PDB file of C-alpha atoms in Angstrom:
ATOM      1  CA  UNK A 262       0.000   0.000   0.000  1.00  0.00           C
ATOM      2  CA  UNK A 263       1.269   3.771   0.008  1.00  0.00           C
ATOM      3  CA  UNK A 264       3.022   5.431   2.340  1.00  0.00           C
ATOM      4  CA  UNK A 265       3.777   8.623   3.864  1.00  0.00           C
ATOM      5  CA  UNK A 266       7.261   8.329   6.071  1.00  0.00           C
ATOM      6  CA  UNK A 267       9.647  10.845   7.845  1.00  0.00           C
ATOM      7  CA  UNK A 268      13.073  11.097   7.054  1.00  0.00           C
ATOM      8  CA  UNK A 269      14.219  12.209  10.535  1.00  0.00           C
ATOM      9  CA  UNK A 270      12.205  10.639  13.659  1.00  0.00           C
ATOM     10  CA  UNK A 271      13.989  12.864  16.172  1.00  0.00           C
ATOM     11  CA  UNK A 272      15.286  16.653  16.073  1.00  0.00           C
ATOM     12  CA  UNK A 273      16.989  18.669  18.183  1.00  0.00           C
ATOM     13  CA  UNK A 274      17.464  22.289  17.284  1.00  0.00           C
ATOM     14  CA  UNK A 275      18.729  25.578  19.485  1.00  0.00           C
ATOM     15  CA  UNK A 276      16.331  27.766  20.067  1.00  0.00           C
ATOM     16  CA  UNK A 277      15.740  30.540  17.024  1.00  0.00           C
ATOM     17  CA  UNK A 278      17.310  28.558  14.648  1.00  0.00           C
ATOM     18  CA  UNK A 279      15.252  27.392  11.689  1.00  0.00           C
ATOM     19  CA  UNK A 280      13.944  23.824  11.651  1.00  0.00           C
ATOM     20  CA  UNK A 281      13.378  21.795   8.765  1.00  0.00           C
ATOM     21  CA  UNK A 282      11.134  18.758   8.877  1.00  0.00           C
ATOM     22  CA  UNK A 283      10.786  15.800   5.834  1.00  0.00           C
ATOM     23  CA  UNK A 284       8.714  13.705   4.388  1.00  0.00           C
ATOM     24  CA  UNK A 285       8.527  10.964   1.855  1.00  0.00           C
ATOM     25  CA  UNK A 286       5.192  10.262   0.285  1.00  0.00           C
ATOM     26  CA  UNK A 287       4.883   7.463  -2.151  1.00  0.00           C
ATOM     27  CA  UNK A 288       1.443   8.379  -3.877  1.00  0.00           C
ATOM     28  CA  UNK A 289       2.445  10.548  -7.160  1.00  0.00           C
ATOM     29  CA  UNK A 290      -1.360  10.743  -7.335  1.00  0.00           C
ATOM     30  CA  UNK A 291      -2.021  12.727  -4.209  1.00  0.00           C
ATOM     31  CA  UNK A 292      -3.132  15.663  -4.380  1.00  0.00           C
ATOM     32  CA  UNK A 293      -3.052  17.781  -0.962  1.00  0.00           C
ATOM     33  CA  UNK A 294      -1.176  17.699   1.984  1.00  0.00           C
ATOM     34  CA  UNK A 295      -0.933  18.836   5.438  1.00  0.00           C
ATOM     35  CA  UNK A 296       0.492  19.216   8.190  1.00  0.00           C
ATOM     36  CA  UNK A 297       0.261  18.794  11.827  1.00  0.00           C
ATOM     37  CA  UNK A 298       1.090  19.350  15.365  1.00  0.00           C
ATOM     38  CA  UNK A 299       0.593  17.240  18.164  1.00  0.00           C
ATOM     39  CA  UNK A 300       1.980  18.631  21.310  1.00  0.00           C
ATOM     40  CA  UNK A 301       2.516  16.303  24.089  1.00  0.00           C
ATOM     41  CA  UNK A 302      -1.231  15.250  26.287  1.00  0.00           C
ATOM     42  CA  UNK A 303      -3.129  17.370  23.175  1.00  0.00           C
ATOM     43  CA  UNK A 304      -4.942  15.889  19.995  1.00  0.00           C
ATOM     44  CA  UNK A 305      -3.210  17.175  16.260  1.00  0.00           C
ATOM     45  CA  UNK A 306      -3.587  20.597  15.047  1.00  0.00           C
ATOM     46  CA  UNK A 307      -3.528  21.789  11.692  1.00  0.00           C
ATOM     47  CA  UNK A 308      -0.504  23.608  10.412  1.00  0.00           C
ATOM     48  CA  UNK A 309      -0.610  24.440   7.093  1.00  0.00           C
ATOM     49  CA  UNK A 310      -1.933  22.482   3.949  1.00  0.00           C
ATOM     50  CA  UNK A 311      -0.788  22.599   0.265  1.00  0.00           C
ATOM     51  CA  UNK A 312      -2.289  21.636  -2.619  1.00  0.00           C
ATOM     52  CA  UNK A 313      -0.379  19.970  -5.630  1.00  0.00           C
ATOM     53  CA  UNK A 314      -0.485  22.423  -7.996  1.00  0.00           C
ATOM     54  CA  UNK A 315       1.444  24.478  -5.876  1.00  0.00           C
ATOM     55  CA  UNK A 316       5.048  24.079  -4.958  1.00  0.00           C
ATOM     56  CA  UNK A 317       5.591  26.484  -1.401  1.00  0.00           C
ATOM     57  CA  UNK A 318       3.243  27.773   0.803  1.00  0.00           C
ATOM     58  CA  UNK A 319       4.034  30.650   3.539  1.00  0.00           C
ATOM     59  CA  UNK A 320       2.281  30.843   6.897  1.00  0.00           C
ATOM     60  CA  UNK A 321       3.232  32.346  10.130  1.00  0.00           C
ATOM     61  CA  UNK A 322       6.601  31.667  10.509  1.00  0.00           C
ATOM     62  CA  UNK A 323       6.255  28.244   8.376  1.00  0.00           C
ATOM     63  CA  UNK A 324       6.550  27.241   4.591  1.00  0.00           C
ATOM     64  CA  UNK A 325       5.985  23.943   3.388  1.00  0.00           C
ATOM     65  CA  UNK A 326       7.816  23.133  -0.136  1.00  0.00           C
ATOM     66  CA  UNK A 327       6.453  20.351  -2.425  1.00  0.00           C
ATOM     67  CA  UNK A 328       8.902  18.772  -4.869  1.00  0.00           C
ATOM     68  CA  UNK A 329       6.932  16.534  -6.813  1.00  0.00           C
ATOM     69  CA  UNK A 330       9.353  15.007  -9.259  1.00  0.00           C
ATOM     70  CA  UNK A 331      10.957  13.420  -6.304  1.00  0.00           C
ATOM     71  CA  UNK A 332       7.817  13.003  -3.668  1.00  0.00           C
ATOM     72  CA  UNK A 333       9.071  15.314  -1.271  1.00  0.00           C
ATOM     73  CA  UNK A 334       7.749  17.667   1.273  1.00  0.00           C
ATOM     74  CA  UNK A 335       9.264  19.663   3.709  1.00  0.00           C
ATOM     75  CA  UNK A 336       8.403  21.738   6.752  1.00  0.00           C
ATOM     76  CA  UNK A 337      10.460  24.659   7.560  1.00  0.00           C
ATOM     77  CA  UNK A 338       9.545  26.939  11.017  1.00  0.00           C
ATOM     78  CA  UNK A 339      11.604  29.958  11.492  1.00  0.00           C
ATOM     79  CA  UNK A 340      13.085  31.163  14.206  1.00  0.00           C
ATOM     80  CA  UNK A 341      12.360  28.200  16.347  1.00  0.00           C
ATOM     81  CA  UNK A 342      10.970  28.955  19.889  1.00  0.00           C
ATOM     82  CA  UNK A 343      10.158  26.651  22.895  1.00  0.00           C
ATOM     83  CA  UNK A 344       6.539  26.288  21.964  1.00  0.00           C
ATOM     84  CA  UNK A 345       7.000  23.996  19.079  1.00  0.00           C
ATOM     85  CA  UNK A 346       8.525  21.527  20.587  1.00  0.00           C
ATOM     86  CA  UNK A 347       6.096  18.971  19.415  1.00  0.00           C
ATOM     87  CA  UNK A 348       5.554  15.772  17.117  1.00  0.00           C
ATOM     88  CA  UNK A 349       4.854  16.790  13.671  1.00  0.00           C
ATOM     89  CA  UNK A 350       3.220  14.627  10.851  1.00  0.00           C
ATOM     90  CA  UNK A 351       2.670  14.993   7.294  1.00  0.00           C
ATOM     91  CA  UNK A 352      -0.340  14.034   5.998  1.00  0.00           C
ATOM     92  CA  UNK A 353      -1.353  12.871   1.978  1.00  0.00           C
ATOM     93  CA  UNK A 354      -4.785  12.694   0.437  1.00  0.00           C
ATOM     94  CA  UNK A 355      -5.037  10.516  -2.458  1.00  0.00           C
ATOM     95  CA  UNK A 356      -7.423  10.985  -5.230  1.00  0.00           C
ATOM     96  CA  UNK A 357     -11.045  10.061  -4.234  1.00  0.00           C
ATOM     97  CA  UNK A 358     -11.091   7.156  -6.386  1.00  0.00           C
ATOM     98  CA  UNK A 359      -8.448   5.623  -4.586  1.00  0.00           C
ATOM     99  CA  UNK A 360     -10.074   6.580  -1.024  1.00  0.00           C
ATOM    100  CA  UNK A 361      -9.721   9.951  -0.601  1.00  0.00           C
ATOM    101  CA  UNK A 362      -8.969  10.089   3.263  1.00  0.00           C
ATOM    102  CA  UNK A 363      -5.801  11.430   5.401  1.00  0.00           C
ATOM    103  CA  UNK A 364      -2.752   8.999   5.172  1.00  0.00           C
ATOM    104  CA  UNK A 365      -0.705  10.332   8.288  1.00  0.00           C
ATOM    105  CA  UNK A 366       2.631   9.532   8.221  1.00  0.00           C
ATOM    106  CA  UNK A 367       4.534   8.540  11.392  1.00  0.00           C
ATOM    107  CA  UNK A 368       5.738  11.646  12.934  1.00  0.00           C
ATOM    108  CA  UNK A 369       8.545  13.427  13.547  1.00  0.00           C
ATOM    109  CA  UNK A 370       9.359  14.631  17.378  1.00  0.00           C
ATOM    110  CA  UNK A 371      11.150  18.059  17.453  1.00  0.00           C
ATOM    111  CA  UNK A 372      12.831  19.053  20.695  1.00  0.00           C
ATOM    112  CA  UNK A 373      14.053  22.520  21.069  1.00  0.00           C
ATOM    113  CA  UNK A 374      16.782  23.654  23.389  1.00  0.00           C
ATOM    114  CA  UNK A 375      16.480  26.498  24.971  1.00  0.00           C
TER     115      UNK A 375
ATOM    116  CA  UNK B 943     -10.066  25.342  22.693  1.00  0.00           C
ATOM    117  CA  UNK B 944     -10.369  23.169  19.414  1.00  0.00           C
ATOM    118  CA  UNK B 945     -14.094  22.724  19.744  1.00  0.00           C
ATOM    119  CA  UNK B 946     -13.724  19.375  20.036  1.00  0.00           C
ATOM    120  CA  UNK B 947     -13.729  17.600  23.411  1.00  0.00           C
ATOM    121  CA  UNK B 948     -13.535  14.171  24.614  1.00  0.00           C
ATOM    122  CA  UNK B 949     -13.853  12.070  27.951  1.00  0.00           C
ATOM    123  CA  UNK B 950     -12.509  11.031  29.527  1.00  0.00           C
ATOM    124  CA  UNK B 951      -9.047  11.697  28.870  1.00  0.00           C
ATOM    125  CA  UNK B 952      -7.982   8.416  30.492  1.00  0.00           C
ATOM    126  CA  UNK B 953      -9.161   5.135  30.478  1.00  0.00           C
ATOM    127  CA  UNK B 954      -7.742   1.784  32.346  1.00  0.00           C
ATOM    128  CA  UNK B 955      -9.953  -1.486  31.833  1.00  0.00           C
ATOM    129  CA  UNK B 956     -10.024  -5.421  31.774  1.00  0.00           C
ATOM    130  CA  UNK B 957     -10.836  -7.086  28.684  1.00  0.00           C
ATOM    131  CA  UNK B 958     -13.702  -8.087  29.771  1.00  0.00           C
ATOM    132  CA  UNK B 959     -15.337  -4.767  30.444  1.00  0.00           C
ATOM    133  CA  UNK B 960     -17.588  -3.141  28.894  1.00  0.00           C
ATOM    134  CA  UNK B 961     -16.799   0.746  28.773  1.00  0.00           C
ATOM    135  CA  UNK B 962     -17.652   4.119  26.092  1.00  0.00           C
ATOM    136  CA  UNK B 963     -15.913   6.619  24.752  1.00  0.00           C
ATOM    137  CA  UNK B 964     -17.452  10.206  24.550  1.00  0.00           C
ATOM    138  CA  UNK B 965     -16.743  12.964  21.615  1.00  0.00           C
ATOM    139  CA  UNK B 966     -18.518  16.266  21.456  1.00  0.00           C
ATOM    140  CA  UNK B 967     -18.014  19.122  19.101  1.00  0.00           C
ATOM    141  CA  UNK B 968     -19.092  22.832  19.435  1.00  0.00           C
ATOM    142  CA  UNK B 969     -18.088  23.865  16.047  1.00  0.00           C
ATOM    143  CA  UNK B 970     -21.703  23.148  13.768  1.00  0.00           C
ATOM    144  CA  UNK B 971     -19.634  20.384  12.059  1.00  0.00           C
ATOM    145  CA  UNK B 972     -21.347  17.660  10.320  1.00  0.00           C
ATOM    146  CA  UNK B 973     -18.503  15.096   9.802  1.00  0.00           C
ATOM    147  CA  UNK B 974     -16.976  12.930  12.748  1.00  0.00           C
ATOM    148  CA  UNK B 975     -14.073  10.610  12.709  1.00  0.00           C
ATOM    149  CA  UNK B 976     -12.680   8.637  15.146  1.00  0.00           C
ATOM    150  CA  UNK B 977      -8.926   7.745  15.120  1.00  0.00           C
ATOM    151  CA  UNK B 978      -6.303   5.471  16.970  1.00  0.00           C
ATOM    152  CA  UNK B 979      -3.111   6.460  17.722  1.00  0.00           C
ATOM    153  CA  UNK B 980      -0.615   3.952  18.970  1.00  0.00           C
ATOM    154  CA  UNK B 981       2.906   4.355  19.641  1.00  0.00           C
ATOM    155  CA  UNK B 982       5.406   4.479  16.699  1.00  0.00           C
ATOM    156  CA  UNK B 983       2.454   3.848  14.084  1.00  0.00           C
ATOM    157  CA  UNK B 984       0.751   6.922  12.243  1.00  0.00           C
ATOM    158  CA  UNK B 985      -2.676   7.740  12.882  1.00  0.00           C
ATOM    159  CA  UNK B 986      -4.984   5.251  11.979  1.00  0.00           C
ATOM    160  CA  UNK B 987      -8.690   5.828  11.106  1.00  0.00           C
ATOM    161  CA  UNK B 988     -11.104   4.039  12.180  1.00  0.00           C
ATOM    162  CA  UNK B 989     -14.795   5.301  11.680  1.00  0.00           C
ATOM    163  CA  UNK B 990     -16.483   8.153   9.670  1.00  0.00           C
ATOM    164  CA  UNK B 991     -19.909   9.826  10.242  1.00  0.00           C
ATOM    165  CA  UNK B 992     -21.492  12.723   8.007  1.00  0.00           C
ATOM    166  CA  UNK B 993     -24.952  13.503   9.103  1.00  0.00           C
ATOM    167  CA  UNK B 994     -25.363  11.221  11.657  1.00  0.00           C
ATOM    168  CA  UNK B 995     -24.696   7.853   8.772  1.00  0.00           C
ATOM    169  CA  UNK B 996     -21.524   5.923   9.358  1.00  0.00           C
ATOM    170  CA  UNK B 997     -19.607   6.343   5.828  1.00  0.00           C
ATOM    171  CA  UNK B 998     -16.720   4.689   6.466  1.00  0.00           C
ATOM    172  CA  UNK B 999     -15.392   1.781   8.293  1.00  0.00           C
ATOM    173  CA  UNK B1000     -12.030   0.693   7.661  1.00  0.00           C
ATOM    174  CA  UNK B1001     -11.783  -3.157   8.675  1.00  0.00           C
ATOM    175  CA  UNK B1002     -12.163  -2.316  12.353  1.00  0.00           C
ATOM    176  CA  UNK B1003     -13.369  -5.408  14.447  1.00  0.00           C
ATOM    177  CA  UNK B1004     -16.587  -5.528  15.843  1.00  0.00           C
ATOM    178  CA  UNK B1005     -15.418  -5.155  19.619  1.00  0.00           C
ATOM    179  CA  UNK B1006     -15.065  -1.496  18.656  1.00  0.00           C
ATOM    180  CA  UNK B1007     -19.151  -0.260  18.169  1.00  0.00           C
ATOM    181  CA  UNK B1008     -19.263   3.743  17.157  1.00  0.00           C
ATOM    182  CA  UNK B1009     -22.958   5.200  17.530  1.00  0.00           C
ATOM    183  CA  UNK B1010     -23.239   8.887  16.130  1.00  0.00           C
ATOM    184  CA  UNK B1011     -27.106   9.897  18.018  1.00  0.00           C
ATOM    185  CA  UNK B1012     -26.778  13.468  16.174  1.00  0.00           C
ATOM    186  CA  UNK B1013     -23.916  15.594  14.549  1.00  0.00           C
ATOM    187  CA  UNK B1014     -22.713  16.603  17.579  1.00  0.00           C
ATOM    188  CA  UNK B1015     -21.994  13.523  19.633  1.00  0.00           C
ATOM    189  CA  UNK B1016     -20.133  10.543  18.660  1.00  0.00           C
ATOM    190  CA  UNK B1017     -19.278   7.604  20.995  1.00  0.00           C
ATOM    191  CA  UNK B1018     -17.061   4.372  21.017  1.00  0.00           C
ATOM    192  CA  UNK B1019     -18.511   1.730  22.427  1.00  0.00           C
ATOM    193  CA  UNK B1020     -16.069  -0.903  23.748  1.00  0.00           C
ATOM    194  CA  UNK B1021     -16.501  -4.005  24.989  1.00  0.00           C
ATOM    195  CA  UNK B1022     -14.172  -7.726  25.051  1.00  0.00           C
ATOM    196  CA  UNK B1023     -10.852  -5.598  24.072  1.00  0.00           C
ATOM    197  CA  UNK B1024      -7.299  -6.657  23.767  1.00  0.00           C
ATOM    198  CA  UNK B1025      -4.026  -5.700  25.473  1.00  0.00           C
ATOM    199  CA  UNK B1026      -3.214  -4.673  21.736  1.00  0.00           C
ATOM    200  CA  UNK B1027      -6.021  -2.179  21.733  1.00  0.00           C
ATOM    201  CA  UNK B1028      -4.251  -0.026  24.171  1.00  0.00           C
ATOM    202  CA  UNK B1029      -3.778   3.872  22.691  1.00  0.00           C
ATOM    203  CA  UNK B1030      -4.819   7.034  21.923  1.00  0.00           C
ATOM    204  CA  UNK B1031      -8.065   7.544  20.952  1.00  0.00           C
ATOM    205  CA  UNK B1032      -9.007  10.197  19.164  1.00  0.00           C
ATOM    206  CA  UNK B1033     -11.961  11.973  17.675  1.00  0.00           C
ATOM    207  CA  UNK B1034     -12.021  14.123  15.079  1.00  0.00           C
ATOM    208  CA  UNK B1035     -14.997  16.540  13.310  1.00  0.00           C
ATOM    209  CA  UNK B1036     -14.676  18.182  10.226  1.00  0.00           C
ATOM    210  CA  UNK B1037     -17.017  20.519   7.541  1.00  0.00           C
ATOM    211  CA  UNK B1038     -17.794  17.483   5.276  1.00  0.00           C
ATOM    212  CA  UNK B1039     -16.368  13.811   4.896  1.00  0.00           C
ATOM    213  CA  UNK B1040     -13.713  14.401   2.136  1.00  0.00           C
ATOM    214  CA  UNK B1041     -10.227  15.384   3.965  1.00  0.00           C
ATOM    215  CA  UNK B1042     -10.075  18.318   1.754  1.00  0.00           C
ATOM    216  CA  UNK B1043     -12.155  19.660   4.908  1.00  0.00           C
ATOM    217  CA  UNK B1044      -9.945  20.575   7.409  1.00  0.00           C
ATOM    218  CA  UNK B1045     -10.215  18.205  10.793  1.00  0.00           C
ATOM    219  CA  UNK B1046     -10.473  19.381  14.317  1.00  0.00           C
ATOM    220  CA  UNK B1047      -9.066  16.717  16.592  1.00  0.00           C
ATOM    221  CA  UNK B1048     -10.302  16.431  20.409  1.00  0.00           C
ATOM    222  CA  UNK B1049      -7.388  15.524  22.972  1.00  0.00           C
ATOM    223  CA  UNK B1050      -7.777  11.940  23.162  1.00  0.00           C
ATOM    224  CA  UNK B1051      -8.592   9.552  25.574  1.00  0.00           C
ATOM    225  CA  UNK B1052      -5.896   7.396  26.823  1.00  0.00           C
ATOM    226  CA  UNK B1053      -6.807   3.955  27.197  1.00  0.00           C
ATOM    227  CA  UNK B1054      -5.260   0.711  28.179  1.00  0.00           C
ATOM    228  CA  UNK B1055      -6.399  -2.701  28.390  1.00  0.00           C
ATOM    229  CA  UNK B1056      -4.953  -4.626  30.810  1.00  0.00           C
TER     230      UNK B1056
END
């Protein structure tokens, strides 16, 4: 079956340095994505989403980049602060006709020293 | 405050008890998803609602029973569970059933089968 995996399980970064999550998705079909954060005793929030037709997408201190030729997508937070210390997961949505429901993948943990 | 809640937050029981989740939303949603979450595996989903109608179960055995009375509730019903059924449960409600719609997750329940 597809798959949506994480390059890096773990990451440590200082705090306000940038951080810069992966992810590997195997369905060249899938057409959105998203992102989200779970921190620690709290249910996943949504991040920021991107749609296929679109190669970066700027939030509030975030961009995801899509590279489809190679089935890569990347989150990037600025200036990293204490507060995101969290798991993050990518998420892809295949086409309808082959489900259409959130794949997650299986999370990355990011751990920020202050 | 996602909107979404859930109770309880933890949960300890013998497999041969008979016990039920609770989600509520406050957000006029009329999709509702339950989830498991167990360690080092990605979110898996389990059931789907839209308008009170179950759209979606994905090969989840019968000792999990969902029951959706209107669009604002949405149980788990469990009874006869397995050790292997310990995790984090968690409940989701979203706009409309495709995951274009973006999801509001609850904060879990914690539950393990002893």
């Amino acid at each position: 079956g597809e798959s949506v995996g994480l390059h890096l399980p773990t990451l440590s970064v200082q705090e306000g340095d940038n951080s810069i999550i992966n992810c590997a998705y195997s369905n060249s079909a899938s057409d959105y994505f998203i992102w989200y954060k779970q921190e620690s005793g709290k249910g996943p929030q949504f991040i920021i989403d991107i749609r296929s037709n679109m190669d970066k997408r700027q939030g509030q201190r975030v961009t995801v980049l899509l590279n489809k030729t190679v089935k890569h997508l990347s989150l990037q937070i600025a200036a990293t602060q204490p507060g995101d210390s969290a798991v993050y997961f990518c998420a892809e949505i295949p086409p309808v006709l082959q489900g259409g429901k959130l794949i997650f993948g299986q999370g990355t943990e990011l751990s920020v020293k202050p | 405050e996602t909107g979404v809640t859930q109770t309880p937050r933890h949960l300890v029981m013998g497999m041969t008890n008979k016990k039920s989740l609770k989600c509520e939303q406050h957000l006029g949603h009329n999709a509702m998803y339950w989830y498991k979450q167990s360690a080092k595996k990605p979110l898996e989903l389990m059931f789907v609602y839209s308008l009170e109608e179950r759209v979606e179960n994905n090969s989840v055995p019968s000792r999990f029973s969902p029951e959706c009375p209107n669009s604002s509730h949405l149980f788990l019903h469990l009874h006869t569970l397995q050790p292997e059924d310990s995790a984090l449960y968690l409940c989701a409600s979203g706009a409309g059933t495709t995951s274009y719609n973006e999801q509001f997750f609850g904060p879990g329940t914690r539950l393990t089968v002893l």
